[in-house]
Tab-separated table of C-alpha atoms and ligand atoms in Angstrom:
chain	number	residue	atom	x	y	z
A	1	MET	CA	-4.032	43.833	-0.353
A	2	GLU	CA	-3.631	47.573	-0.485
A	3	GLU	CA	-4.164	49.356	2.750
A	4	LYS	CA	-6.716	52.124	3.102
A	5	THR	CA	-5.408	55.491	4.158
A	6	ARG	CA	-6.641	56.994	7.384
A	7	HIS	CA	-8.585	60.176	7.790
A	8	HIS	CA	-5.549	62.297	8.612
A	9	GLU	CA	-3.899	61.473	5.262
A	10	VAL	CA	-5.843	64.228	3.619
A	11	SER	CA	-3.695	67.135	2.676
A	12	ALA	CA	-1.697	67.491	-0.511
A	13	ASP	CA	-0.155	70.805	0.485
A	14	ARG	CA	0.458	70.513	4.232
A	15	LEU	CA	2.616	68.075	6.119
A	16	ASN	CA	2.341	66.804	9.689
A	17	VAL	CA	5.896	67.278	10.941
A	18	HIS	CA	7.467	65.915	14.118
A	19	SER	CA	10.785	67.759	13.775
A	20	ILE	CA	13.354	68.973	11.276
A	21	GLU	CA	17.098	68.426	11.358
A	22	THR	CA	19.535	70.553	9.382
A	23	PHE	CA	22.903	69.303	8.132
A	24	GLY	CA	22.042	65.625	8.593
A	25	THR	CA	24.714	63.231	7.323
A	26	HIS	CA	23.190	59.847	8.210
A	27	ASP	CA	20.041	59.712	6.104
A	28	GLY	CA	20.915	59.606	2.433
A	29	PRO	CA	23.648	61.002	0.188
A	30	GLY	CA	25.676	64.060	1.226
A	31	ILE	CA	24.515	66.785	3.612
A	32	ARG	CA	20.767	66.916	4.026
A	33	MET	CA	17.820	68.623	5.605
A	34	VAL	CA	15.898	65.787	7.278
A	35	ILE	CA	12.177	66.156	7.882
A	36	PHE	CA	10.706	63.722	10.407
A	37	THR	CA	6.991	63.193	9.902
A	38	GLN	CA	4.514	62.288	12.621
A	39	GLY	CA	2.801	58.892	12.807
A	40	CYS	CA	3.770	55.285	12.162
A	41	GLN	CA	1.815	52.054	11.837
A	42	PHE	CA	4.702	49.943	13.081
A	43	LYS	CA	5.663	49.781	16.714
A	44	CYS	CA	9.241	48.567	16.580
A	45	LEU	CA	10.459	47.348	19.947
A	46	TYR	CA	13.665	49.351	19.511
A	47	CYS	CA	12.110	52.523	18.118
A	48	ALA	CA	14.447	55.374	19.070
A	49	ASN	CA	11.731	57.980	18.475
A	50	PRO	CA	8.567	56.487	19.990
A	51	ASP	CA	7.110	59.983	20.186
A	52	THR	CA	6.780	59.871	16.375
A	53	ILE	CA	4.545	56.755	16.447
A	54	ALA	CA	1.246	58.333	17.535
A	55	LEU	CA	-0.839	59.392	14.563
A	56	GLU	CA	-1.939	62.508	16.394
A	57	GLY	CA	0.607	65.112	17.404
A	58	GLY	CA	3.302	66.901	15.465
A	59	TYR	CA	2.626	70.261	13.822
A	60	TRP	CA	1.402	71.220	10.371
A	61	LEU	CA	3.644	72.985	7.914
A	62	ASP	CA	2.794	74.112	4.408
A	63	VAL	CA	4.726	72.358	1.687
A	64	GLU	CA	5.758	75.768	0.355
A	65	GLU	CA	7.243	76.683	3.728
A	66	LEU	CA	9.324	73.485	3.655
A	67	VAL	CA	10.434	74.252	0.093
A	68	LYS	CA	11.464	77.739	1.202
A	69	ARG	CA	13.569	76.315	4.042
A	70	ALA	CA	15.182	73.762	1.729
A	71	VAL	CA	16.011	76.417	-0.849
A	72	SER	CA	17.662	78.542	1.854
A	73	GLN	CA	19.876	75.569	2.742
A	74	LYS	CA	20.626	74.590	-0.831
A	75	PRO	CA	24.158	76.084	-0.831
A	76	TYR	CA	25.126	73.567	1.880
A	77	PHE	CA	23.807	70.513	0.084
A	78	GLY	CA	26.676	70.352	-2.410
A	79	LYS	CA	26.490	67.984	-5.337
A	80	LYS	CA	24.950	64.989	-3.579
A	81	GLY	CA	22.912	66.403	-0.691
A	82	GLY	CA	19.307	67.499	-0.503
A	83	VAL	CA	16.188	66.729	1.490
A	84	THR	CA	15.301	63.433	3.176
A	85	VAL	CA	11.895	62.720	4.627
A	86	SER	CA	11.913	60.183	7.443
A	87	GLY	CA	9.546	59.397	10.308
A	88	GLY	CA	7.551	58.065	11.844
A	89	GLU	CA	6.517	56.614	8.536
A	90	PRO	CA	6.508	59.147	5.703
A	91	LEU	CA	4.293	57.043	3.431
A	92	LEU	CA	1.359	58.018	5.665
A	93	HIS	CA	1.829	61.481	4.126
A	94	ARG	CA	2.569	60.362	0.588
A	95	LYS	CA	0.165	62.775	-1.074
A	96	ALA	CA	1.753	65.858	0.498
A	97	LEU	CA	5.214	64.396	-0.028
A	98	LYS	CA	4.584	63.933	-3.724
A	99	THR	CA	3.804	67.662	-3.891
A	100	LEU	CA	6.877	68.474	-1.793
A	101	PHE	CA	9.270	66.302	-3.817
A	102	SER	CA	7.933	67.639	-7.143
A	103	ARG	CA	8.491	71.183	-5.902
A	104	LEU	CA	11.983	70.331	-4.644
A	105	HIS	CA	12.838	68.922	-8.057
A	106	GLU	CA	11.665	72.155	-9.650
A	107	GLU	CA	14.168	73.904	-7.379
A	108	GLY	CA	16.929	71.468	-8.373
A	109	ILE	CA	17.025	69.748	-4.964
A	110	ASN	CA	17.694	66.033	-4.528
A	111	THR	CA	15.072	63.953	-2.667
A	112	ALA	CA	15.306	60.853	-0.472
A	113	LEU	CA	12.653	58.913	1.393
A	114	ASP	CA	13.439	56.847	4.499
A	115	SER	CA	10.539	54.405	4.724
A	116	ASN	CA	9.512	51.095	6.251
A	117	GLY	CA	7.510	50.369	3.078
A	118	ARG	CA	4.255	49.798	4.902
A	119	LEU	CA	1.943	51.164	2.183
A	120	ILE	CA	1.939	50.314	-1.502
A	121	ASP	CA	-0.676	51.860	-3.763
A	122	GLN	CA	-0.771	54.305	-6.667
A	123	GLN	CA	0.006	57.241	-4.370
A	124	THR	CA	3.090	55.440	-3.090
A	125	LYS	CA	4.163	54.789	-6.663
A	126	ASP	CA	3.608	58.440	-7.587
A	127	LEU	CA	5.787	59.498	-4.657
A	128	LEU	CA	8.510	56.983	-5.512
A	129	ALA	CA	8.650	58.439	-9.017
A	130	GLU	CA	9.755	61.735	-7.414
A	131	THR	CA	12.154	60.033	-4.972
A	132	ASP	CA	15.786	60.075	-6.079
A	133	THR	CA	16.922	57.600	-3.425
A	134	LEU	CA	14.661	55.266	-1.490
A	135	LEU	CA	16.090	54.233	1.876
A	136	LEU	CA	14.050	51.124	2.572
A	137	ASP	CA	14.081	49.794	6.128
A	138	VAL	CA	13.729	46.037	6.106
A	139	LYS	CA	13.196	45.165	9.733
A	140	HIS	CA	13.327	41.387	9.297
A	141	ILE	CA	13.138	39.022	6.341
A	142	ASN	CA	11.199	36.415	8.305
A	143	ASP	CA	7.587	37.459	8.706
A	144	ASP	CA	7.097	35.899	12.158
A	145	TRP	CA	10.114	37.747	13.500
A	146	HIS	CA	8.980	40.866	11.667
A	147	HIS	CA	5.673	40.652	13.514
A	148	LYS	CA	7.454	40.181	16.837
A	149	LEU	CA	9.692	43.181	16.204
A	150	THR	CA	7.212	45.610	14.631
A	151	GLY	CA	3.688	44.308	15.262
A	152	LYS	CA	3.056	44.081	11.494
A	153	SER	CA	3.861	41.959	8.439
A	154	ASN	CA	6.775	42.605	6.090
A	155	HIS	CA	4.716	41.775	2.979
A	156	ASN	CA	4.215	45.357	1.834
A	157	THR	CA	7.842	46.250	2.511
A	158	LEU	CA	8.917	43.465	0.168
A	159	LYS	CA	6.359	44.595	-2.405
A	160	VAL	CA	7.741	48.129	-2.251
A	161	ALA	CA	11.244	46.714	-2.806
A	162	ASP	CA	10.039	44.723	-5.820
A	163	TYR	CA	8.228	47.738	-7.215
A	164	ARG	CA	11.269	49.977	-6.778
A	165	GLU	CA	13.413	47.410	-8.567
A	166	SER	CA	10.927	47.390	-11.460
A	167	THR	CA	11.354	51.159	-11.872
A	168	GLY	CA	15.153	50.963	-12.059
A	169	LYS	CA	15.575	53.843	-9.593
A	170	PRO	CA	18.166	53.737	-6.784
A	171	MET	CA	17.530	52.219	-3.398
A	172	TRP	CA	19.520	51.589	-0.226
A	173	LEU	CA	18.454	48.939	2.229
A	174	ARG	CA	18.693	49.619	5.951
A	175	TYR	CA	18.806	46.897	8.557
A	176	VAL	CA	18.684	47.372	12.315
A	177	LEU	CA	20.848	44.672	13.881
A	178	VAL	CA	19.414	43.607	17.241
A	179	PRO	CA	21.191	40.774	19.097
A	180	GLY	CA	18.823	37.864	19.631
A	181	TRP	CA	16.159	39.422	17.373
A	182	SER	CA	17.539	40.171	13.921
A	183	ASP	CA	21.005	38.601	13.975
A	184	GLN	CA	20.113	34.989	13.085
A	185	GLU	CA	22.633	33.829	10.475
A	186	GLU	CA	20.065	31.888	8.446
A	187	TYR	CA	17.878	34.957	8.085
A	188	LEU	CA	20.775	37.266	7.235
A	189	HIS	CA	21.546	34.862	4.399
A	190	GLU	CA	17.868	34.679	3.467
A	191	LEU	CA	17.755	38.472	3.232
A	192	GLY	CA	20.856	38.444	1.052
A	193	GLN	CA	19.366	35.769	-1.204
A	194	ARG	CA	16.100	37.702	-1.506
A	195	PHE	CA	17.839	40.821	-2.802
A	196	LYS	CA	21.106	39.682	-4.342
A	197	ASP	CA	19.938	40.098	-7.940
A	198	PHE	CA	18.407	43.556	-7.458
A	199	SER	CA	20.233	45.992	-9.725
A	200	THR	CA	18.824	49.086	-8.000
A	201	ILE	CA	20.259	48.360	-4.540
A	202	GLN	CA	23.367	50.503	-4.217
A	203	LYS	CA	24.196	49.453	-0.688
A	204	ILE	CA	22.932	48.026	2.556
A	205	GLU	CA	23.402	49.970	5.762
A	206	ILE	CA	23.556	48.137	9.065
A	207	GLN	CA	22.190	50.191	11.907
A	208	PRO	CA	23.479	48.741	15.184
A	209	TYR	CA	20.766	48.558	17.826
A	210	HIS	CA	21.215	51.163	20.564
A	211	LYS	CA	19.286	52.130	23.664
A	212	MET	CA	19.257	55.873	23.227
A	213	GLY	CA	15.467	56.005	22.871
A	214	MET	CA	14.786	53.887	25.973
A	215	HIS	CA	14.106	56.803	28.311
A	216	LYS	CA	11.541	58.178	25.837
A	217	TRP	CA	9.485	54.983	26.153
A	218	ALA	CA	9.391	55.445	29.917
A	219	ALA	CA	8.468	59.108	29.534
A	220	LEU	CA	5.527	58.084	27.329
A	221	GLY	CA	4.450	55.473	29.884
A	222	MET	CA	5.204	52.667	27.420
A	223	LYS	CA	6.979	49.438	28.340
A	224	TYR	CA	10.390	48.979	26.714
A	225	GLU	CA	10.637	45.270	25.917
A	226	LEU	CA	14.324	45.227	24.954
A	227	GLU	CA	15.644	46.433	28.284
A	228	GLY	CA	17.988	43.452	28.719
A	229	VAL	CA	19.294	43.565	25.135
A	230	GLU	CA	22.741	45.064	24.595
A	231	PRO	CA	24.042	46.689	21.379
A	232	PRO	CA	25.773	44.267	18.983
A	233	SER	CA	29.406	43.404	19.729
A	234	GLN	CA	32.137	44.207	17.230
A	235	ASP	CA	32.321	40.473	16.497
A	236	LEU	CA	28.643	40.302	15.601
A	237	LEU	CA	28.935	43.413	13.451
A	238	ASN	CA	31.949	41.957	11.621
A	239	LYS	CA	30.136	38.674	11.085
A	240	THR	CA	27.039	40.423	9.731
A	241	VAL	CA	29.099	42.607	7.410
A	242	ALA	CA	30.881	39.498	6.115
A	243	ILE	CA	27.560	37.766	5.389
A	244	PHE	CA	26.033	40.786	3.635
A	245	LYS	CA	29.210	41.250	1.566
A	246	GLN	CA	28.416	37.947	-0.099
A	247	TYR	CA	25.259	39.507	-1.556
A	248	PHE	CA	25.577	43.301	-1.742
A	249	ARG	CA	28.095	45.472	-3.564
A	250	GLU	CA	28.473	47.862	-0.613
A	251	VAL	CA	27.907	47.186	3.078
A	252	LYS	CA	28.153	50.034	5.536
A	253	VAL	CA	27.786	50.186	9.316
A	254	ASN	CA	26.015	53.415	10.292
B	301	SF4	S1	9.190	52.087	11.636
B	301	SF4	FE1	10.585	53.621	12.488
B	301	SF4	S2	9.265	55.169	13.456
B	301	SF4	FE2	8.008	53.355	13.057
B	301	SF4	S3	8.085	52.255	15.007
B	301	SF4	FE3	9.676	51.410	13.676
B	301	SF4	S4	11.541	52.537	14.200
B	301	SF4	FE4	9.791	53.706	15.032
């Protein structure tokens, strides 16, 4: 079932921004301006930016102001770079992002969307049509584990993946590897099986779990459930890469 938008998803020409990074190299092709939007419907236990989860907060910027900043950075983007919108969850702002991405295309700037795929409706589809690369975060292939990790189902994420495949436009998968939570061999294989025939998936990126956001949870008065969990060992990373290589043409550890 399609999810209703909330009251704050109203503006087509202003965006609720948490922060902006210049010269990002980890979120999409080449060198990029990365816009982090405010608000997320997931609550991932490992979220490194829990201050982006609350739907209230952030600051409003006009789409045209963002376009102006992107244009000023265009010389640094090179052939592959451009603008990535991440979060939080950018699909909460899909109407404004459609406007932003259309404008960026008019300026000859590449667009990428880093999303957990939580919302799939016509507005999502309209935004994906303006998205050169979709970076789709699949938090877990098993829905029970997905619930445990994020508080929500993975159904819409998988629907977004299927829809993207149907459009033939490029997509990268991203997978946060958390020991004891998302490293079960059977599910890594299940994820590979689910996507192995997708022609639009250019690569899968493994994002090793880290604790860098832990202090932010404490600062927000929120309990950090993964306190005893350590980042994946080199052995586990190697094993996961080897499994994914059976299914994906490129596997990268971020
Ligand atoms: S989807 Fe991203 S922003 Fe949302 S809770 Fe998970 S890690 Fe945090």
